[in-house]
Amino acid sequence: MSTTRLSLSGISCAGCVSRVQKAIDAVDGVESATVNLAERTATIDGTASVAGLVKAIEAAGYGAAELRSLEDEKDKEAAEMLHYRVLLRRASVAALVGLPLFVFGMAGLLPELTDGIGRAFWFVVGVLTLGVLVYSGGHFFTGAWKSARNHNANMDTLIALGTGTAWLFSMVIVVRPEWVPVSAQHAYFEAAAIIVALINFGAALEMRARGKTSEAIKRLIGLQPRTARVIRNGIEMDVAIEEVGLDETLRVRPGERIAVDGDIIEGHSSIDESMLTGEPVPVQKQPGDKVVTGTINKLGTFLFRARRIGADTVLSQIIEMVRAAQSSKPAIGRLADTVSSIFVPTVLIIAVITFLAWFNFGPSDQSITLAVVTTMTVLIIACPCALGLATPISIMVGIGKAAESGILIRNGDALQQAGRLDTIILDKTGTVTEGKPSVTEVVSFGQWGEEDILRWGASIEQGSEHPLAEAIVAAASDRKITLPEARDFTAVAGRGVAAVIEDQQMLLGNRRLMQERDIDISAVMDAATALTHKAQTPVFLAVGGKVAGIISVADAIKDDSKAAIRRLHELGLKVVLLTGDNEATANAVAKQVGIDQVVAEVLPEDKAAKVVSLQQQGERVGMVGDGINDAPALAGADVGFAIGTGTDVAIESADITLMGGSLHGVPDAIKISRATVRNIKQNLFGAFVYNSLGIPVAAGVLFPFIGVLLNPMIAGGAMAMSSLTVVSNANRLRFFKAREQS
Amino acid sequence: MNVVLVNLAGVAIIAFVIWWFWLSEPKAQRVLKNVVDIVVEGGTYTPPRIEVEVGKEVTLRFLRKDASPCAEKVVFEQLGISMDLPINIPKEIVVTPTEPGEYSFTCQMQMYRGSMVAK
């Protein structure tokens, strides 16, 4: 039985309380539940699942979220530290027994098994070693037994059988020497103890090294503040983060981290979101703007309302997504998975065959000794862990590394694919450019002035939501121009608009609109062409049937687009610009940023088709867009990159989400992908080579030729080191730099 | 005589390994409630094999008691689900198997193995 605490939203009266109470009581597994109206919380005892409770409350028309902050990484670290110490203690106890036996044995100082005193001595050693196997190696035996009962075999099975065989064979020699030929009468107690010591020691080191692989997640979790300042009944108080409910008002002071997601309701400030987006410049925020958990308030003080808490915040979602991605495996790791899943039973069979081979065909005076030693060594040296760890441990570091730079990679497949792309399609607006058009030039002809052109243009566009219209209205507003009233407004789809202002018929739109309405624009075409060559979009204004001026609108190219595109070229990728804009403007933008192929005047719905046509030519295509308008194209591409503006980006929409607005995220992701896949290949190669060479050598294939037989203790050491090597190699990725200056 | 016995024993062990680990499966536990508790301990998931109804939502609540790092994640490869399992804190995974069949869940290294059979 467990206790669950939920924060409720939408409850305002006793009637709501009883409806929520009824909904909770109806859930399977609820033993008792209390709904508190003042706190807007529900406390539920029983075995009901949190998901089931939230669903039931939502079905009753209210909102609910679990009142628990992110899993406390400190608890996890404390548990890991405890386990690390346990492993070290087990290793020390086993070494304390095994090492003296080994050293004195090598020096020939231990009694022989031939007389009564010798056998009594070895019997005591046998009992001591049994103690070691129980204390230091007991978990291998219980694990092996539990797995076996479930028709499963794992690492524990191999270690338990290897050390168990050593101990049992040695004990038989001590108690019933007559069962074994004199030539085979050698005890292996020290081998059993030292193998247990080495494997525990290796596991302890591996645990420490593994801790480092999850540093990126720890850093993200560390962004979550422990307390928040809430205002309840007009009184400000600091409460634990778990106590913050939905819709509560919180105060944030300069330098503080934001505790939950919400909307600013009072005050202004600039907020450093770099920890999530990788963008170093603080973002200005005002009432109505969203703030997200973990970001830092710089100078101002403000109040905001909690909209998402606990597991629902953007930070929690990022952490969950990174965690899930870190656990996923790319195709490259599947072979290792298949091998791992049949590995242990296969090794058991190899061990039996090894035993029988030496027993039947070994030199007659040594056949039993060789059979036992080689069987033991085969069991001990085989290491499915190195194989199983090879892929996930590198993915863990690689995806964590990307997350630190504001690059969220959905899964292992996306990570692997990103490095194999050969073409990148960039959407123009919002990807290469800022996505915020502004008026750059106003050109007037005839008797009218620039201000007249802008005044009329803005007046016509006042009611429109088109981005170009917004730019024109904003320009007039900046110049404090008073706008006259427009009437008889008509929009011409894909062309522009017509209206009557100050009793004059006005037309505002593109060249096609002018041509269709028989307006002669030949006299101004030179000026218009010059503007398109500067990557600007000219909007013509005609007054009373004559062209009166051009309002030129441009979407500024992001500062770093050119450099990012150069990096993509350096990585050997072909870059294509895809846009709905006119060809001349698209070409001009492409020229400025160094793109060699342009596909212009593409309707939004045709973007996905363009991706497919490139794929049909055998290209592996990455599509970079804003994640909302380009969703079909992103989904159709081999890897879809959603480029966001700060923390507003929809992180569900693509394979790779770039939290910062910079295009540099694309080459960064590709470089991290390539480095990670290279690391995985090294690990897999090492693990496969280790096992496919180690097992035959342990089985004694070299013995007939060069007389080399592997000592089981060396096999134990090699096994312990093999997974540690894999983890250490993956850890090297932590120091990988995708960008020189970052 | 001894030689024959040893060889026979060897062959019998090989046959047992093949039968026990590859050809036979643990008995499935039929899930009657919509929440199943699965304990992660000693290198195993208990129960290791559960039987659920196709199309019905089921909550699998994992409780990890095993401190070994091998136990820290559970992965449902076919369902594209993976989750970190904190020590001693139950963690829920809600799944609705839409197709009949066997859905395995494992640790990252395929050493801890369990399966969910949808019928």
XYZ file of C-alpha atoms in Angstrom, chain A residues 160-640:
481
model
C 28.048 -18.854 -9.540
C 28.722 -21.908 -11.685
C 32.397 -20.989 -12.230
C 33.240 -20.336 -8.588
C 30.883 -23.084 -7.397
C 32.634 -25.614 -9.619
C 36.034 -24.523 -8.271
C 34.914 -24.868 -4.668
C 33.065 -28.153 -5.117
C 35.877 -29.827 -7.029
C 38.410 -28.687 -4.403
C 36.219 -29.924 -1.547
C 35.838 -33.335 -3.230
C 39.634 -33.576 -3.410
C 39.931 -32.737 0.281
C 37.146 -35.017 1.529
C 37.254 -37.873 -1.008
C 40.700 -37.727 -2.677
C 40.336 -41.315 -3.858
C 37.617 -40.180 -6.346
C 40.151 -38.143 -8.319
C 43.441 -39.291 -9.873
C 46.523 -38.160 -7.912
C 47.687 -35.997 -10.822
C 44.463 -33.946 -10.624
C 44.573 -33.409 -6.856
C 44.929 -29.648 -6.690
C 42.571 -27.381 -4.721
C 41.204 -24.181 -6.299
C 39.891 -22.418 -3.191
C 42.139 -19.392 -3.747
C 40.885 -19.123 -7.337
C 37.244 -19.064 -6.176
C 37.965 -16.368 -3.565
C 40.091 -14.182 -5.838
C 37.585 -14.388 -8.692
C 34.817 -13.234 -6.347
C 37.083 -10.428 -5.079
C 37.976 -9.270 -8.596
C 34.397 -9.329 -9.881
C 33.089 -7.368 -6.904
C 35.940 -4.885 -7.237
C 35.289 -4.507 -10.985
C 31.566 -3.981 -10.331
C 32.386 -1.252 -7.780
C 34.642 0.575 -10.240
C 32.072 0.166 -12.994
C 29.410 1.638 -10.752
C 31.515 4.758 -10.163
C 32.248 5.106 -13.863
C 28.569 4.604 -14.692
C 27.594 7.384 -12.306
C 29.533 9.793 -14.522
C 27.621 8.715 -17.623
C 24.393 10.151 -16.200
C 25.846 13.535 -15.284
C 23.771 15.336 -17.918
C 20.537 14.125 -16.305
C 21.854 15.024 -12.857
C 22.596 18.541 -14.097
C 19.050 18.882 -15.488
C 17.558 17.579 -12.252
C 19.739 20.038 -10.354
C 17.915 22.899 -12.123
C 14.758 22.131 -10.152
C 14.610 24.405 -7.067
C 13.733 22.738 -3.769
C 11.509 25.544 -2.484
C 9.238 28.225 -3.906
C 7.787 31.471 -2.557
C 4.005 31.288 -2.791
C 1.401 33.883 -1.864
C -1.469 32.418 0.103
C -4.211 34.657 1.487
C -1.990 37.656 0.857
C 0.915 36.228 2.858
C 4.182 35.289 1.185
C 5.774 32.084 2.429
C 8.508 29.685 1.356
C 7.218 26.167 0.842
C 8.751 22.923 -0.382
C 8.354 22.491 -4.126
C 6.136 19.451 -3.535
C 3.625 21.723 -1.804
C 3.097 24.113 -4.726
C -0.338 23.553 -6.249
C -1.808 24.381 -9.646
C -2.975 28.010 -10.129
C -1.120 29.272 -7.052
C 0.599 32.664 -7.252
C 4.367 32.675 -6.814
C 6.880 35.474 -6.394
C 10.307 35.335 -8.029
C 13.073 37.629 -6.829
C 16.267 38.607 -8.671
C 18.730 35.750 -9.040
C 16.203 33.046 -8.151
C 15.366 29.994 -10.201
C 11.783 29.603 -11.367
C 10.178 26.752 -9.434
C 7.289 25.639 -11.661
C 5.940 26.537 -15.129
C 3.508 29.423 -15.323
C 2.416 32.761 -16.779
C 3.659 36.120 -15.528
C 0.799 38.138 -14.039
C 2.691 41.149 -12.686
C 6.130 42.669 -13.220
C 8.871 42.512 -15.860
C 12.221 40.818 -15.989
C 14.826 39.248 -18.177
C 15.259 35.501 -17.775
C 18.287 33.363 -18.484
C 17.024 30.248 -20.288
C 20.465 29.108 -21.416
C 20.395 25.988 -19.247
C 17.562 24.634 -21.366
C 18.101 26.261 -24.746
C 21.871 26.750 -24.880
C 21.151 30.378 -25.911
C 23.291 32.726 -23.846
C 21.200 35.910 -24.265
C 18.553 36.440 -21.537
C 14.939 36.727 -22.743
C 12.750 39.724 -21.841
C 9.464 38.738 -20.204
C 6.317 40.681 -19.351
C 2.813 39.916 -18.065
C 1.232 37.160 -20.159
C 4.588 35.580 -21.073
C 5.404 32.044 -20.048
C 8.164 31.152 -17.621
C 9.571 27.676 -17.221
C 11.021 25.695 -14.364
C 14.747 25.832 -13.811
C 15.429 29.090 -15.690
C 16.985 31.988 -13.758
C 15.385 35.362 -13.151
C 18.029 38.047 -13.715
C 17.107 41.478 -12.371
C 13.386 42.144 -11.983
C 10.840 40.825 -9.514
C 7.583 39.376 -10.766
C 4.537 37.349 -9.833
C 3.387 34.390 -11.855
C 0.636 31.791 -11.752
C 1.558 28.101 -11.585
C 0.217 26.332 -14.678
C 2.206 23.117 -14.694
C 3.749 21.383 -11.701
C 5.605 18.195 -10.844
C 5.960 15.810 -13.737
C 4.076 18.128 -16.128
C 6.641 20.935 -16.318
C 8.737 21.439 -19.447
C 11.850 20.608 -17.414
C 10.335 17.320 -16.202
C 9.293 16.464 -19.730
C 12.779 17.193 -21.026
C 14.268 15.026 -18.281
C 11.828 12.200 -19.027
C 12.490 12.481 -22.740
C 16.254 12.440 -22.279
C 15.939 9.503 -19.896
C 13.745 7.568 -22.297
C 16.055 8.377 -25.202
C 19.055 7.285 -23.170
C 17.414 3.899 -22.654
C 16.535 3.386 -26.295
C 18.761 1.517 -28.673
C 19.657 2.261 -32.258
C 19.685 -0.469 -34.902
C 23.458 -0.797 -34.517
C 22.963 -2.293 -31.044
C 20.337 -4.875 -31.994
C 22.819 -7.558 -33.052
C 24.501 -7.285 -29.654
C 21.058 -7.614 -28.044
C 20.299 -10.777 -29.945
C 23.672 -12.216 -28.996
C 23.240 -11.141 -25.338
C 19.845 -12.785 -25.064
C 21.204 -16.230 -25.993
C 24.708 -15.673 -24.669
C 24.646 -17.288 -21.231
C 22.995 -20.615 -22.163
C 25.385 -20.783 -25.140
C 28.374 -20.323 -22.840
C 26.997 -23.017 -20.520
C 26.879 -25.409 -23.457
C 30.398 -24.417 -24.553
C 31.596 -25.020 -20.982
C 30.141 -28.549 -20.958
C 31.607 -29.314 -24.389
C 34.983 -28.005 -23.173
C 34.809 -30.282 -20.160
C 33.925 -33.330 -22.249
C 36.577 -32.559 -24.859
C 39.387 -32.412 -22.280
C 37.962 -35.297 -20.302
C 37.855 -37.540 -23.372
C 40.796 -36.321 -25.402
C 43.136 -34.582 -22.938
C 46.503 -36.053 -21.920
C 45.602 -39.043 -19.740
C 47.467 -37.863 -16.622
C 45.973 -34.367 -16.746
C 42.591 -34.811 -18.388
C 40.475 -34.153 -15.264
C 42.561 -31.171 -14.113
C 42.457 -29.635 -17.573
C 38.737 -30.372 -17.918
C 37.888 -28.682 -14.605
C 40.217 -25.686 -15.039
C 39.120 -24.933 -18.592
C 35.408 -25.301 -17.776
C 35.799 -22.937 -14.847
C 37.776 -20.452 -16.947
C 35.238 -20.498 -19.794
C 32.434 -19.751 -17.339
C 34.378 -16.936 -15.710
C 35.848 -15.190 -18.749
C 32.613 -14.948 -20.748
C 31.189 -11.476 -20.320
C 27.789 -10.690 -21.754
C 27.848 -7.411 -19.806
C 30.499 -5.815 -22.002
C 28.421 -6.745 -25.020
C 25.164 -5.608 -23.498
C 26.661 -2.361 -22.203
C 28.481 -1.430 -25.422
C 25.579 0.398 -27.059
C 23.414 1.768 -24.230
C 26.252 3.263 -22.259
C 27.479 5.304 -25.256
C 23.916 6.337 -26.155
C 23.476 7.483 -22.580
C 26.525 9.738 -22.720
C 25.874 10.921 -26.312
C 22.246 11.905 -25.731
C 23.155 13.514 -22.410
C 25.934 15.450 -24.101
C 23.475 16.716 -26.736
C 20.909 17.703 -24.084
C 23.539 19.852 -22.392
C 23.761 21.894 -25.609
C 19.967 22.289 -25.879
C 19.649 19.453 -28.420
C 16.958 16.928 -27.505
C 17.298 13.663 -29.377
C 14.175 11.506 -29.347
C 15.813 8.091 -29.435
C 18.836 6.047 -30.347
C 17.701 5.574 -33.930
C 17.478 9.342 -34.488
C 20.958 9.677 -33.008
C 22.362 7.034 -35.329
C 20.537 8.361 -38.422
C 21.641 11.965 -37.871
C 25.252 11.044 -38.453
C 24.456 9.258 -41.708
C 22.539 12.107 -43.422
C 23.872 13.412 -46.718
C 21.366 16.197 -47.465
C 19.924 18.836 -45.185
C 16.827 20.732 -46.271
C 16.393 24.056 -44.515
C 13.081 25.828 -44.375
C 13.740 29.542 -44.912
C 11.399 31.436 -42.613
C 12.218 31.008 -38.962
C 15.022 28.551 -39.692
C 17.585 30.434 -41.752
C 15.897 33.754 -41.043
C 14.529 35.169 -37.810
C 10.919 34.501 -38.860
C 9.988 38.070 -37.904
C 9.691 40.181 -41.077
C 10.173 43.934 -40.805
C 9.946 46.878 -43.172
C 13.398 47.741 -44.427
C 12.718 50.324 -47.116
C 9.851 52.469 -48.361
C 10.170 53.772 -51.940
C 7.730 56.396 -53.244
C 7.060 57.486 -56.801
C 5.350 60.552 -58.295
C 3.894 63.157 -55.990
C 3.646 61.026 -52.862
C 6.058 60.834 -49.989
C 7.354 57.773 -48.140
C 5.118 58.527 -45.159
C 2.020 58.549 -47.408
C 2.929 55.124 -48.752
C 3.435 53.658 -45.304
C 0.300 55.360 -43.896
C -1.935 53.918 -46.609
C -0.240 50.539 -46.646
C -0.601 50.157 -42.879
C -4.174 51.359 -42.972
C -5.106 48.691 -45.527
C -3.284 45.974 -43.604
C -4.621 46.875 -40.142
C -7.040 43.998 -39.874
C -4.808 41.375 -41.491
C -2.830 38.710 -39.631
C -0.413 37.995 -42.465
C 3.208 38.310 -41.237
C 3.986 40.902 -43.952
C 0.913 42.905 -42.915
C 1.998 42.852 -39.297
C 5.427 44.134 -40.326
C 3.903 47.062 -42.253
C 1.523 48.018 -39.431
C 4.386 47.786 -36.907
C 6.563 50.073 -39.068
C 3.810 52.722 -39.192
C 3.312 52.410 -35.463
C 7.063 52.850 -34.843
C 6.994 56.088 -36.804
C 3.896 57.177 -34.872
C 1.866 57.615 -38.042
C -1.862 58.119 -37.533
C -3.761 55.713 -39.737
C -6.798 56.814 -41.758
C -9.812 54.544 -41.978
C -9.978 51.977 -44.781
C -13.287 50.713 -46.211
C -14.492 48.239 -48.832
C -11.646 45.954 -47.849
C -11.197 42.842 -50.015
C -8.428 40.254 -49.786
C -7.168 38.544 -52.952
C -5.743 35.168 -51.937
C -2.050 34.796 -52.660
C -1.942 38.287 -54.208
C -2.710 41.047 -51.740
C -5.564 43.351 -50.710
C -7.751 46.152 -52.084
C -9.496 48.934 -50.129
C -10.744 52.501 -50.385
C -8.964 55.134 -48.306
C -9.666 58.851 -48.364
C -11.976 58.179 -51.334
C -9.203 56.703 -53.424
C -9.064 53.067 -54.641
C -5.896 51.434 -53.297
C -4.235 48.133 -54.123
C -1.461 46.592 -52.022
C 0.208 43.348 -53.028
C 2.641 41.497 -55.222
C 3.526 41.880 -58.870
C 0.864 39.393 -59.927
C -1.886 41.505 -58.315
C -0.675 44.605 -60.146
C -0.519 42.810 -63.475
C -3.969 41.302 -63.073
C -5.444 44.717 -62.288
C -3.639 46.268 -65.281
C -1.425 48.522 -63.217
C 1.697 49.458 -65.147
C 4.686 48.763 -62.931
C 7.365 48.744 -65.635
C 8.726 52.087 -64.424
C 9.401 50.727 -60.926
C 10.566 47.201 -61.837
C 14.257 48.132 -61.636
C 13.787 49.266 -58.057
C 11.767 46.121 -57.220
C 14.349 43.792 -58.755
C 17.112 45.528 -56.824
C 15.181 44.865 -53.626
C 14.688 41.135 -54.357
C 18.409 40.831 -54.993
C 18.929 42.108 -51.462
C 16.730 39.223 -50.207
C 13.797 41.543 -49.614
C 10.154 41.073 -50.623
C 8.701 44.131 -52.449
C 5.021 44.968 -51.822
C 3.543 47.342 -54.409
C 1.022 50.066 -53.593
C -1.201 51.438 -56.365
C -3.338 54.565 -55.804
C -6.125 55.380 -58.215
C -4.840 52.908 -60.810
C -1.231 54.107 -60.737
C 1.734 52.622 -58.921
C 2.615 54.921 -56.042
C 5.337 53.129 -54.135
C 6.952 49.986 -52.816
C 7.111 48.863 -49.241
C 9.988 46.439 -48.941
C 9.821 43.810 -46.253
C 12.686 41.571 -45.222
C 13.071 38.767 -42.789
C 16.532 39.256 -41.311
C 18.907 36.341 -41.625
C 19.970 34.961 -38.248
C 23.458 36.090 -37.299
C 24.928 32.628 -37.254
C 23.091 30.943 -40.136
C 25.964 31.462 -42.562
C 28.531 29.959 -40.203
C 26.280 27.001 -39.382
C 25.707 26.280 -43.090
C 29.450 26.427 -43.700
C 29.883 23.831 -40.955
C 27.278 21.602 -42.612
C 29.241 21.825 -45.869
C 32.441 21.000 -44.003
C 30.713 17.879 -42.689
C 30.152 16.838 -46.320
C 26.437 17.571 -46.436
C 24.481 19.046 -49.323
C 22.301 21.946 -48.159
C 19.004 22.824 -49.858
C 16.833 25.886 -49.136
C 13.106 25.174 -49.309
C 10.625 28.050 -49.212
C 7.229 29.306 -50.295
C 8.756 32.720 -50.985
C 9.456 34.044 -54.513
C 12.468 32.667 -56.302
C 14.464 35.892 -56.532
C 14.229 36.544 -52.784
C 14.996 32.899 -51.989
C 18.036 32.985 -54.286
C 19.249 36.169 -52.642
C 18.927 34.634 -49.162
C 20.662 31.471 -50.372
C 23.521 33.512 -51.814
C 23.986 35.426 -48.569
C 24.246 32.274 -46.475
C 26.133 30.127 -48.985
C 23.444 27.647 -50.016
C 23.838 26.268 -53.528
C 20.455 24.699 -54.201
C 17.126 26.508 -53.865
C 13.593 25.204 -54.197
C 11.277 28.240 -54.075
C 7.554 28.956 -54.345
C 6.673 25.626 -52.738
C 3.274 25.379 -51.083
C 3.438 24.130 -47.462
C 1.736 20.856 -48.376
C 4.298 20.190 -51.127
C 7.302 20.367 -48.797
C 6.852 16.751 -47.703
C 6.719 15.667 -51.366
C 10.054 17.403 -51.999
C 11.602 15.446 -49.117
C 10.286 12.207 -50.609
C 11.582 13.019 -54.084
C 15.082 13.568 -52.694
C 14.853 10.307 -50.758
C 13.870 8.520 -53.961
C 17.124 9.715 -55.473
C 18.875 7.728 -52.761
C 19.634 10.637 -50.455
C 19.338 10.416 -46.690
C 17.492 13.602 -45.925
C 17.356 15.694 -42.777
C 14.657 18.378 -42.711
C 14.981 21.425 -40.488
C 11.843 23.430 -39.783
C 9.785 25.066 -37.085
C 8.036 21.850 -36.074
C 4.501 23.198 -36.529
C 4.037 24.322 -40.159
C 6.596 21.840 -41.401
C 5.349 18.868 -39.384
C 4.572 16.592 -42.387
C 7.957 17.293 -43.983
C 9.744 16.720 -40.657
C 7.905 13.440 -40.202
C 8.707 12.292 -43.725
C 12.431 13.045 -43.500
C 14.954 10.470 -42.285
C 15.613 12.843 -39.406
C 13.332 15.791 -38.634
